[in-house]
Amino acid sequence: MHPTTERPSGLPRVSRALPIATVALTALAPAAWGTTYAVTTELLPPGHPMFAGLVRALPAGLLALAITRVLPRGDWWWKAGVLGALNIGTLFPLLFLAAERLPGGVAATLGAAQPLLVAGLAIAALHVRPTVWRWTWGVLGVAGVGLVVLGPEARLDAVGVLAGLGGTTAMACGTVLTKRWGRPAGVGPLTLAGWQLTMGGLLLLPLTLVIEGVPQRIDAGAATGYLWLGSVGGLIAYTLWFRGIGKLSVGASAPLVLLSPLVATVIGTALGESLSLPQSLGFVLALAALLAAQFESAAGVWRALVRGRRRQRPGPGPEGVRGGGPVLGVPVRSESVLGVPVQGESVRAESVPDVPVRDERVGEGRVR
């Protein structure tokens, strides 16, 4: 029986669509975090960064635990504690402190340095050596964000700058460790987000009560702000973020945080601010850096897909011969598209006529 030369049903198409969807969903997290600066300055009571972090983390974490009903086991108790301390317990209060003491754009620019920190930490923790391409675009991304949000009128406060850098460093460490440790078998991103939000919230609870206390007055606007930050900017965003980290490489996921200052800029523009020519150029440069970090690792796959499409074009001649009917895909190799590992699997049937070939048609899973 002659092996079929039918094109594998949808396999290449799915492998291309999955990474794009993963990147898009993961990008929603830093986009939601970009609203933090406006919400903090416009709605929340000033002088309570720890309380803001506590309210954002602990209720959302407990809700996730109530939904999933899964607790850490074994060494994941201390791992969840470390990740919760970095991604939540340290980041949240420092983020709100920086947002209070610095203009939103300045605080966002400090956060834009995270891809560079992640790239440096990945060398030691993940044994991943970033290419010159990634380093270059990481620097250009920070420069682009700086053009957007910094200006001669930007006010710098030493405490705010240190808080911004500290929060950025904490999240960079948390991102790398999350990638290194992954998730336990059978544990989803919602569960992992719940563990970390709860651990971080429990860390902030005694510190908030002892050092800062509760705001004297929480009006309807502040309550709305806390609700937004805890739901969309907290549980939902971190669930999407941890899901994306598990599927994307750190080189692809880390640059997505550039969306945070860009979203903050868009919100400022919607509130009446205008962009100058240098700011507009910086906006474009930051977006280019974000996209370049995603597609750099996909170049080889796109070239292979183009070659595969050319081979599959119909033309004169018998089927299975180049220039004739469709030929089964691209040679076997493992690549990554948008940071997600994918595998192309195919066999040139006419080159090995006596070897059994696996039927590529979906749903049949048998050898012919």
mmCIF file of C-alpha atoms in Angstrom:
data_model
loop_
_atom_site.group_PDB
_atom_site.id
_atom_site.type_symbol
_atom_site.label_atom_id
_atom_site.label_comp_id
_atom_site.label_asym_id
_atom_site.label_seq_id
_atom_site.Cartn_x
_atom_site.Cartn_y
_atom_site.Cartn_z
ATOM 1 C CA MET A 1 0.000 0.000 0.000
ATOM 2 C CA HIS A 2 1.360 3.352 -0.965
ATOM 3 C CA PRO A 3 1.771 5.851 1.844
ATOM 4 C CA THR A 4 -0.547 8.798 1.608
ATOM 5 C CA THR A 5 0.760 12.118 0.416
ATOM 6 C CA GLU A 6 -2.166 13.957 1.974
ATOM 7 C CA ARG A 7 -1.138 17.028 3.943
ATOM 8 C CA PRO A 8 -1.233 16.431 7.719
ATOM 9 C CA SER A 9 -4.622 17.643 8.825
ATOM 10 C CA GLY A 10 -4.092 21.006 10.448
ATOM 11 C CA LEU A 11 -0.895 20.121 12.327
ATOM 12 C CA PRO A 12 1.352 22.926 10.986
ATOM 13 C CA ARG A 13 -1.508 25.387 11.224
ATOM 14 C CA VAL A 14 -2.134 24.601 14.896
ATOM 15 C CA SER A 15 1.551 24.787 15.761
ATOM 16 C CA ARG A 16 1.706 28.283 14.294
ATOM 17 C CA ALA A 17 -1.522 29.515 15.902
ATOM 18 C CA LEU A 18 -0.809 28.258 19.422
ATOM 19 C CA PRO A 19 2.250 30.452 20.100
ATOM 20 C CA ILE A 20 0.527 33.562 18.788
ATOM 21 C CA ALA A 21 -2.465 32.941 21.057
ATOM 22 C CA THR A 22 -0.150 32.218 23.988
ATOM 23 C CA VAL A 23 1.787 35.440 23.483
ATOM 24 C CA ALA A 24 -1.436 37.443 23.124
ATOM 25 C CA LEU A 25 -2.949 36.021 26.318
ATOM 26 C CA THR A 26 0.297 36.466 28.251
ATOM 27 C CA ALA A 27 0.558 40.069 27.062
ATOM 28 C CA LEU A 28 -2.781 40.854 28.727
ATOM 29 C CA ALA A 29 -1.045 40.574 32.125
ATOM 30 C CA PRO A 30 1.475 43.436 31.737
ATOM 31 C CA ALA A 31 -1.204 45.402 29.892
ATOM 32 C CA ALA A 32 -3.397 45.132 33.001
ATOM 33 C CA TRP A 33 -0.447 46.064 35.221
ATOM 34 C CA GLY A 34 -0.047 49.228 33.165
ATOM 35 C CA THR A 35 -3.237 50.530 34.745
ATOM 36 C CA THR A 36 -1.685 50.385 38.232
ATOM 37 C CA TYR A 37 -0.074 53.838 38.022
ATOM 38 C CA ALA A 38 -3.276 55.661 37.074
ATOM 39 C CA VAL A 39 -5.384 53.726 39.590
ATOM 40 C CA THR A 40 -2.881 54.398 42.387
ATOM 41 C CA THR A 41 -2.588 58.143 41.805
ATOM 42 C CA GLU A 42 -6.234 58.772 40.928
ATOM 43 C CA LEU A 43 -8.197 56.474 43.246
ATOM 44 C CA LEU A 44 -6.202 55.021 46.135
ATOM 45 C CA PRO A 45 -5.521 56.803 49.428
ATOM 46 C CA PRO A 46 -1.874 57.980 49.548
ATOM 47 C CA GLY A 47 0.712 56.779 52.023
ATOM 48 C CA HIS A 48 -0.388 53.137 52.243
ATOM 49 C CA PRO A 49 1.599 51.054 49.734
ATOM 50 C CA MET A 50 1.721 47.983 51.998
ATOM 51 C CA PHE A 51 -2.025 48.061 52.562
ATOM 52 C CA ALA A 52 -2.596 48.398 48.811
ATOM 53 C CA GLY A 53 -0.369 45.380 48.199
ATOM 54 C CA LEU A 54 -2.112 43.392 50.933
ATOM 55 C CA VAL A 55 -5.615 44.112 49.624
ATOM 56 C CA ARG A 56 -4.506 43.333 46.088
ATOM 57 C CA ALA A 57 -2.922 39.989 46.993
ATOM 58 C CA LEU A 58 -4.531 38.188 49.944
ATOM 59 C CA PRO A 59 -8.256 38.222 49.005
ATOM 60 C CA ALA A 60 -7.443 37.182 45.426
ATOM 61 C CA GLY A 61 -5.154 34.402 46.639
ATOM 62 C CA LEU A 62 -7.711 33.027 49.087
ATOM 63 C CA LEU A 63 -10.361 33.121 46.355
ATOM 64 C CA ALA A 64 -8.101 31.098 44.051
ATOM 65 C CA LEU A 65 -7.489 28.539 46.813
ATOM 66 C CA ALA A 66 -11.234 28.259 47.397
ATOM 67 C CA ILE A 67 -11.796 27.654 43.677
ATOM 68 C CA THR A 68 -9.007 25.135 43.097
ATOM 69 C CA ARG A 69 -8.903 23.502 46.564
ATOM 70 C CA VAL A 70 -5.290 22.474 45.998
ATOM 71 C CA LEU A 71 -2.516 23.181 48.520
ATOM 72 C CA PRO A 72 1.240 22.877 47.963
ATOM 73 C CA ARG A 73 2.899 19.573 48.763
ATOM 74 C CA GLY A 74 6.432 18.707 49.773
ATOM 75 C CA ASP A 75 9.085 21.202 48.752
ATOM 76 C CA TRP A 76 6.464 23.317 46.981
ATOM 77 C CA TRP A 77 5.564 24.853 50.334
ATOM 78 C CA TRP A 78 8.891 26.685 50.477
ATOM 79 C CA LYS A 79 9.032 27.221 46.719
ATOM 80 C CA ALA A 80 5.608 28.867 46.769
ATOM 81 C CA GLY A 81 6.783 30.960 49.710
ATOM 82 C CA VAL A 82 9.883 32.150 47.867
ATOM 83 C CA LEU A 83 7.958 32.934 44.687
ATOM 84 C CA GLY A 84 5.192 34.633 46.653
ATOM 85 C CA ALA A 85 7.726 36.763 48.512
ATOM 86 C CA LEU A 86 9.411 37.855 45.259
ATOM 87 C CA ASN A 87 6.481 38.224 42.856
ATOM 88 C CA ILE A 88 3.958 39.514 45.391
ATOM 89 C CA GLY A 89 5.213 40.318 48.889
ATOM 90 C CA THR A 90 8.200 42.378 47.743
ATOM 91 C CA LEU A 91 6.966 43.635 44.384
ATOM 92 C CA PHE A 92 3.554 44.981 45.383
ATOM 93 C CA PRO A 93 4.489 47.425 48.173
ATOM 94 C CA LEU A 94 7.584 48.626 46.282
ATOM 95 C CA LEU A 95 5.495 49.103 43.146
ATOM 96 C CA PHE A 96 2.899 51.208 44.974
ATOM 97 C CA LEU A 97 5.610 53.172 46.785
ATOM 98 C CA ALA A 98 7.311 53.984 43.477
ATOM 99 C CA ALA A 99 3.957 54.941 41.932
ATOM 100 C CA GLU A 100 3.285 57.332 44.824
ATOM 101 C CA ARG A 101 6.705 59.014 44.890
ATOM 102 C CA LEU A 102 7.469 59.109 41.150
ATOM 103 C CA PRO A 103 5.532 60.144 38.059
ATOM 104 C CA GLY A 104 3.924 57.074 36.547
ATOM 105 C CA GLY A 105 6.155 57.244 33.498
ATOM 106 C CA VAL A 106 9.370 57.301 35.545
ATOM 107 C CA ALA A 107 8.255 54.326 37.624
ATOM 108 C CA ALA A 108 7.269 52.465 34.461
ATOM 109 C CA THR A 109 10.663 53.122 32.892
ATOM 110 C CA LEU A 110 12.380 51.438 35.844
ATOM 111 C CA GLY A 111 10.142 48.432 35.299
ATOM 112 C CA ALA A 112 11.094 48.323 31.627
ATOM 113 C CA ALA A 113 14.610 47.285 32.661
ATOM 114 C CA GLN A 114 13.265 43.875 33.694
ATOM 115 C CA PRO A 115 14.019 42.097 30.370
ATOM 116 C CA LEU A 116 17.706 42.968 30.774
ATOM 117 C CA LEU A 117 17.726 41.684 34.357
ATOM 118 C CA VAL A 118 15.935 38.501 33.317
ATOM 119 C CA ALA A 119 18.441 37.941 30.523
ATOM 120 C CA GLY A 120 21.330 38.280 32.977
ATOM 121 C CA LEU A 121 19.761 36.024 35.597
ATOM 122 C CA ALA A 122 18.846 33.406 32.996
ATOM 123 C CA ILE A 123 22.541 32.859 32.281
ATOM 124 C CA ALA A 124 23.166 31.645 35.836
ATOM 125 C CA ALA A 125 19.827 30.045 36.729
ATOM 126 C CA LEU A 126 18.682 28.555 33.428
ATOM 127 C CA HIS A 127 22.022 28.263 31.616
ATOM 128 C CA VAL A 128 20.496 30.211 28.740
ATOM 129 C CA ARG A 129 22.880 32.629 27.054
ATOM 130 C CA PRO A 130 20.932 35.425 25.343
ATOM 131 C CA THR A 131 22.029 36.357 21.861
ATOM 132 C CA VAL A 132 23.382 39.745 20.899
ATOM 133 C CA TRP A 133 20.029 40.288 19.175
ATOM 134 C CA ARG A 134 18.128 39.972 22.455
ATOM 135 C CA TRP A 135 20.555 42.149 24.407
ATOM 136 C CA THR A 136 20.361 44.829 21.723
ATOM 137 C CA TRP A 137 16.592 44.901 21.581
ATOM 138 C CA GLY A 138 16.399 44.821 25.373
ATOM 139 C CA VAL A 139 18.464 48.020 25.556
ATOM 140 C CA LEU A 140 16.479 49.600 22.724
ATOM 141 C CA GLY A 141 13.226 48.718 24.498
ATOM 142 C CA VAL A 142 14.316 50.527 27.662
ATOM 143 C CA ALA A 143 15.479 53.484 25.552
ATOM 144 C CA GLY A 144 12.146 53.590 23.757
ATOM 145 C CA VAL A 145 10.173 53.595 26.996
ATOM 146 C CA GLY A 146 12.492 56.295 28.332
ATOM 147 C CA LEU A 147 11.743 58.496 25.327
ATOM 148 C CA VAL A 148 8.031 58.026 25.905
ATOM 149 C CA VAL A 149 7.824 58.790 29.605
ATOM 150 C CA LEU A 150 10.886 60.817 30.561
ATOM 151 C CA GLY A 151 11.319 64.502 29.923
ATOM 152 C CA PRO A 152 12.975 67.584 31.363
ATOM 153 C CA GLU A 153 10.075 67.986 33.788
ATOM 154 C CA ALA A 154 10.402 64.444 35.162
ATOM 155 C CA ARG A 155 10.823 64.524 38.934
ATOM 156 C CA LEU A 156 13.217 61.956 40.403
ATOM 157 C CA ASP A 157 12.958 60.897 44.036
ATOM 158 C CA ALA A 158 15.709 58.704 45.507
ATOM 159 C CA VAL A 159 13.343 56.568 47.593
ATOM 160 C CA GLY A 160 11.005 56.133 44.654
ATOM 161 C CA VAL A 161 13.825 55.165 42.296
ATOM 162 C CA LEU A 162 15.177 52.587 44.758
ATOM 163 C CA ALA A 163 11.681 51.194 45.269
ATOM 164 C CA GLY A 164 11.131 50.917 41.524
ATOM 165 C CA LEU A 165 14.443 49.176 40.946
ATOM 166 C CA GLY A 166 13.869 46.878 43.918
ATOM 167 C CA GLY A 167 10.456 45.827 42.656
ATOM 168 C CA THR A 168 11.797 45.261 39.152
ATOM 169 C CA THR A 169 14.631 43.098 40.494
ATOM 170 C CA ALA A 170 12.257 41.064 42.661
ATOM 171 C CA MET A 171 9.941 40.296 39.757
ATOM 172 C CA ALA A 172 12.869 39.458 37.470
ATOM 173 C CA CYS A 173 14.107 36.916 40.043
ATOM 174 C CA GLY A 174 10.588 35.547 40.446
ATOM 175 C CA THR A 175 10.142 35.194 36.685
ATOM 176 C CA VAL A 176 13.378 33.241 36.278
ATOM 177 C CA LEU A 177 12.673 30.963 39.261
ATOM 178 C CA THR A 178 9.115 30.354 38.057
ATOM 179 C CA LYS A 179 10.537 29.225 34.728
ATOM 180 C CA ARG A 180 13.200 27.082 36.427
ATOM 181 C CA TRP A 181 10.856 25.316 38.839
ATOM 182 C CA GLY A 182 7.843 25.101 36.560
ATOM 183 C CA ARG A 183 4.661 23.730 38.121
ATOM 184 C CA PRO A 184 3.961 20.439 39.917
ATOM 185 C CA ALA A 185 2.214 17.769 37.887
ATOM 186 C CA GLY A 186 -1.515 18.422 37.694
ATOM 187 C CA VAL A 187 -1.241 21.991 39.001
ATOM 188 C CA GLY A 188 -2.623 24.709 36.742
ATOM 189 C CA PRO A 189 -1.684 28.387 36.505
ATOM 190 C CA LEU A 190 -4.682 29.473 38.604
ATOM 191 C CA THR A 191 -3.496 27.274 41.455
ATOM 192 C CA LEU A 192 0.068 28.570 41.176
ATOM 193 C CA ALA A 193 -1.194 32.154 41.149
ATOM 194 C CA GLY A 194 -3.327 31.436 44.212
ATOM 195 C CA TRP A 195 -0.385 29.985 46.125
ATOM 196 C CA GLN A 196 1.825 32.980 45.416
ATOM 197 C CA LEU A 197 -0.830 35.628 46.039
ATOM 198 C CA THR A 198 -1.720 33.983 49.345
ATOM 199 C CA MET A 199 1.896 33.583 50.455
ATOM 200 C CA GLY A 200 2.723 37.139 49.498
ATOM 201 C CA GLY A 201 -0.402 38.447 51.204
ATOM 202 C CA LEU A 202 0.352 36.577 54.422
ATOM 203 C CA LEU A 203 3.854 38.067 54.368
ATOM 204 C CA LEU A 204 2.415 41.574 54.034
ATOM 205 C CA LEU A 205 -0.316 41.152 56.669
ATOM 206 C CA PRO A 206 1.760 41.572 59.856
ATOM 207 C CA LEU A 207 4.035 44.185 58.256
ATOM 208 C CA THR A 208 1.046 46.252 57.208
ATOM 209 C CA LEU A 209 -0.600 46.127 60.624
ATOM 210 C CA VAL A 210 2.626 46.955 62.508
ATOM 211 C CA ILE A 211 4.234 49.519 60.212
ATOM 212 C CA GLU A 212 1.474 51.191 58.242
ATOM 213 C CA GLY A 213 -1.997 50.425 59.490
ATOM 214 C CA VAL A 214 -5.273 50.830 57.659
ATOM 215 C CA PRO A 215 -6.284 54.052 55.829
ATOM 216 C CA GLN A 216 -8.660 56.180 57.860
ATOM 217 C CA ARG A 217 -11.076 56.468 54.976
ATOM 218 C CA ILE A 218 -11.764 54.225 51.973
ATOM 219 C CA ASP A 219 -14.321 55.810 49.660
ATOM 220 C CA ALA A 220 -16.149 54.254 46.730
ATOM 221 C CA GLY A 221 -13.397 55.220 44.292
ATOM 222 C CA ALA A 222 -10.711 53.589 46.422
ATOM 223 C CA ALA A 223 -12.821 50.446 46.836
ATOM 224 C CA THR A 224 -13.243 50.276 43.061
ATOM 225 C CA GLY A 225 -9.508 50.694 42.598
ATOM 226 C CA TYR A 226 -8.684 47.936 45.077
ATOM 227 C CA LEU A 227 -11.229 45.646 43.420
ATOM 228 C CA TRP A 228 -9.754 46.281 39.974
ATOM 229 C CA LEU A 229 -6.174 45.730 41.118
ATOM 230 C CA GLY A 230 -7.055 42.548 42.991
ATOM 231 C CA SER A 231 -9.153 40.958 40.244
ATOM 232 C CA VAL A 232 -8.044 42.061 36.775
ATOM 233 C CA GLY A 233 -4.612 43.309 37.822
ATOM 234 C CA GLY A 234 -4.112 40.531 40.361
ATOM 235 C CA LEU A 235 -5.654 37.075 40.086
ATOM 236 C CA ILE A 236 -6.554 37.164 36.383
ATOM 237 C CA ALA A 237 -3.323 38.831 35.273
ATOM 238 C CA TYR A 238 -1.060 36.537 37.293
ATOM 239 C CA THR A 239 -2.899 33.430 36.125
ATOM 240 C CA LEU A 240 -2.300 34.445 32.512
ATOM 241 C CA TRP A 241 1.294 35.425 33.303
ATOM 242 C CA PHE A 242 2.224 32.119 34.971
ATOM 243 C CA ARG A 243 0.502 30.209 32.177
ATOM 244 C CA GLY A 244 2.576 32.107 29.639
ATOM 245 C CA ILE A 245 5.852 31.676 31.506
ATOM 246 C CA GLY A 246 5.293 27.924 31.455
ATOM 247 C CA LYS A 247 4.809 27.893 27.685
ATOM 248 C CA LEU A 248 7.148 30.655 26.479
ATOM 249 C CA SER A 249 10.886 31.011 26.824
ATOM 250 C CA VAL A 250 12.105 33.719 29.204
ATOM 251 C CA GLY A 251 13.493 35.547 26.204
ATOM 252 C CA ALA A 252 10.013 35.754 24.721
ATOM 253 C CA SER A 253 8.005 36.433 27.894
ATOM 254 C CA ALA A 254 10.210 38.991 29.666
ATOM 255 C CA PRO A 255 9.999 41.700 26.954
ATOM 256 C CA LEU A 256 6.204 41.635 27.226
ATOM 257 C CA VAL A 257 6.513 43.758 30.387
ATOM 258 C CA LEU A 258 7.283 46.677 28.064
ATOM 259 C CA LEU A 259 3.533 46.777 27.481
ATOM 260 C CA SER A 260 3.034 48.051 31.016
ATOM 261 C CA PRO A 261 4.563 51.525 30.507
ATOM 262 C CA LEU A 262 3.108 51.733 27.015
ATOM 263 C CA VAL A 263 -0.402 51.087 28.352
ATOM 264 C CA ALA A 264 0.243 53.669 31.076
ATOM 265 C CA THR A 265 1.167 56.143 28.336
ATOM 266 C CA VAL A 266 -1.972 55.367 26.346
ATOM 267 C CA ILE A 267 -4.090 55.925 29.463
ATOM 268 C CA GLY A 268 -2.353 59.244 30.057
ATOM 269 C CA THR A 269 -3.057 60.264 26.485
ATOM 270 C CA ALA A 270 -6.719 59.341 26.921
ATOM 271 C CA LEU A 271 -6.815 61.552 30.022
ATOM 272 C CA GLY A 272 -5.660 64.560 28.008
ATOM 273 C CA GLU A 273 -1.895 64.223 27.728
ATOM 274 C CA SER A 274 -0.269 64.635 24.313
ATOM 275 C CA LEU A 275 2.749 62.900 22.790
ATOM 276 C CA SER A 276 5.605 64.856 21.278
ATOM 277 C CA LEU A 277 7.566 63.611 18.277
ATOM 278 C CA PRO A 278 10.342 62.032 20.427
ATOM 279 C CA GLN A 279 7.691 60.345 22.555
ATOM 280 C CA SER A 280 5.954 58.960 19.479
ATOM 281 C CA LEU A 281 9.259 57.631 18.148
ATOM 282 C CA GLY A 282 9.990 56.058 21.529
ATOM 283 C CA PHE A 283 6.576 54.392 21.540
ATOM 284 C CA VAL A 284 7.264 52.834 18.137
ATOM 285 C CA LEU A 285 10.770 51.788 19.208
ATOM 286 C CA ALA A 286 9.466 50.059 22.358
ATOM 287 C CA LEU A 287 6.836 48.179 20.357
ATOM 288 C CA ALA A 288 9.471 47.142 17.818
ATOM 289 C CA ALA A 289 11.680 45.821 20.630
ATOM 290 C CA LEU A 290 8.795 43.834 22.087
ATOM 291 C CA LEU A 291 7.942 42.262 18.725
ATOM 292 C CA ALA A 292 11.567 41.617 17.787
ATOM 293 C CA ALA A 293 12.071 39.585 20.953
ATOM 294 C CA GLN A 294 9.132 37.375 19.948
ATOM 295 C CA PHE A 295 10.017 36.692 16.328
ATOM 296 C CA GLU A 296 13.800 36.377 16.598
ATOM 297 C CA SER A 297 13.610 32.765 17.697
ATOM 298 C CA ALA A 298 11.030 31.958 15.024
ATOM 299 C CA ALA A 299 13.094 32.945 12.002
ATOM 300 C CA GLY A 300 14.278 29.418 11.234
ATOM 301 C CA VAL A 301 10.769 27.974 11.485
ATOM 302 C CA TRP A 302 9.257 30.607 9.240
ATOM 303 C CA ARG A 303 11.915 29.885 6.624
ATOM 304 C CA ALA A 304 11.166 26.159 6.913
ATOM 305 C CA LEU A 305 7.432 26.797 6.585
ATOM 306 C CA VAL A 306 7.998 28.886 3.468
ATOM 307 C CA ARG A 307 10.064 26.093 1.933
ATOM 308 C CA GLY A 308 7.363 23.598 2.897
ATOM 309 C CA ARG A 309 4.669 25.686 1.244
ATOM 310 C CA ARG A 310 6.695 25.898 -1.942
ATOM 311 C CA ARG A 311 7.075 22.110 -2.001
ATOM 312 C CA GLN A 312 3.335 21.674 -1.535
ATOM 313 C CA ARG A 313 2.351 23.813 -4.509
ATOM 314 C CA PRO A 314 0.580 21.685 -7.180
ATOM 315 C CA GLY A 315 2.158 21.351 -10.566
ATOM 316 C CA PRO A 316 2.708 18.915 -13.423
ATOM 317 C CA GLY A 317 4.091 15.503 -12.644
ATOM 318 C CA PRO A 318 3.144 12.546 -10.439
ATOM 319 C CA GLU A 319 2.036 13.066 -6.894
ATOM 320 C CA GLY A 320 4.702 12.938 -4.207
ATOM 321 C CA VAL A 321 7.352 14.355 -6.559
ATOM 322 C CA ARG A 322 8.557 17.918 -6.174
ATOM 323 C CA GLY A 323 6.679 20.009 -8.681
ATOM 324 C CA GLY A 324 3.794 17.529 -8.645
ATOM 325 C CA GLY A 325 1.231 16.956 -5.888
ATOM 326 C CA PRO A 326 1.655 17.916 -2.237
ATOM 327 C CA VAL A 327 4.628 16.495 -0.359
ATOM 328 C CA LEU A 328 4.535 15.697 3.344
ATOM 329 C CA GLY A 329 5.779 18.760 5.276
ATOM 330 C CA VAL A 330 9.247 19.751 6.353
ATOM 331 C CA PRO A 331 12.146 17.526 7.517
ATOM 332 C CA VAL A 332 12.007 16.423 11.161
ATOM 333 C CA ARG A 333 13.383 19.104 13.461
ATOM 334 C CA SER A 334 12.584 20.907 16.705
ATOM 335 C CA GLU A 335 12.243 24.676 16.717
ATOM 336 C CA SER A 336 10.475 27.373 18.689
ATOM 337 C CA VAL A 337 7.887 29.749 17.335
ATOM 338 C CA LEU A 338 7.408 32.893 19.428
ATOM 339 C CA GLY A 339 9.319 31.168 22.209
ATOM 340 C CA VAL A 340 7.140 28.008 22.241
ATOM 341 C CA PRO A 341 8.818 24.709 21.317
ATOM 342 C CA VAL A 342 7.128 23.049 18.337
ATOM 343 C CA GLN A 343 8.083 20.042 16.271
ATOM 344 C CA GLY A 344 7.534 19.448 12.608
ATOM 345 C CA GLU A 345 7.261 15.725 11.806
ATOM 346 C CA SER A 346 7.099 14.356 8.300
ATOM 347 C CA VAL A 347 8.576 11.778 5.972
ATOM 348 C CA ARG A 348 9.390 12.075 2.281
ATOM 349 C CA ALA A 349 7.633 8.857 1.292
ATOM 350 C CA GLU A 350 9.187 8.549 -2.135
ATOM 351 C CA SER A 351 12.718 8.496 -0.657
ATOM 352 C CA VAL A 352 12.079 5.425 1.552
ATOM 353 C CA PRO A 353 9.485 3.303 -0.272
ATOM 354 C CA ASP A 354 10.034 0.100 1.766
ATOM 355 C CA VAL A 355 9.880 1.637 5.238
ATOM 356 C CA PRO A 356 6.520 1.729 7.087
ATOM 357 C CA VAL A 357 5.191 5.258 7.293
ATOM 358 C CA ARG A 358 2.927 6.560 10.047
ATOM 359 C CA ASP A 359 -0.426 7.698 8.729
ATOM 360 C CA GLU A 360 -0.514 11.461 9.287
ATOM 361 C CA ARG A 361 -4.294 11.807 9.017
ATOM 362 C CA VAL A 362 -5.925 13.016 12.208
ATOM 363 C CA GLY A 363 -7.927 10.423 14.108
ATOM 364 C CA GLU A 364 -6.379 7.312 12.558
ATOM 365 C CA GLY A 365 -3.163 6.875 14.595
ATOM 366 C CA ARG A 366 -2.065 3.603 12.880
ATOM 367 C CA VAL A 367 0.914 2.409 10.882
ATOM 368 C CA ARG A 368 0.674 1.575 7.237
#
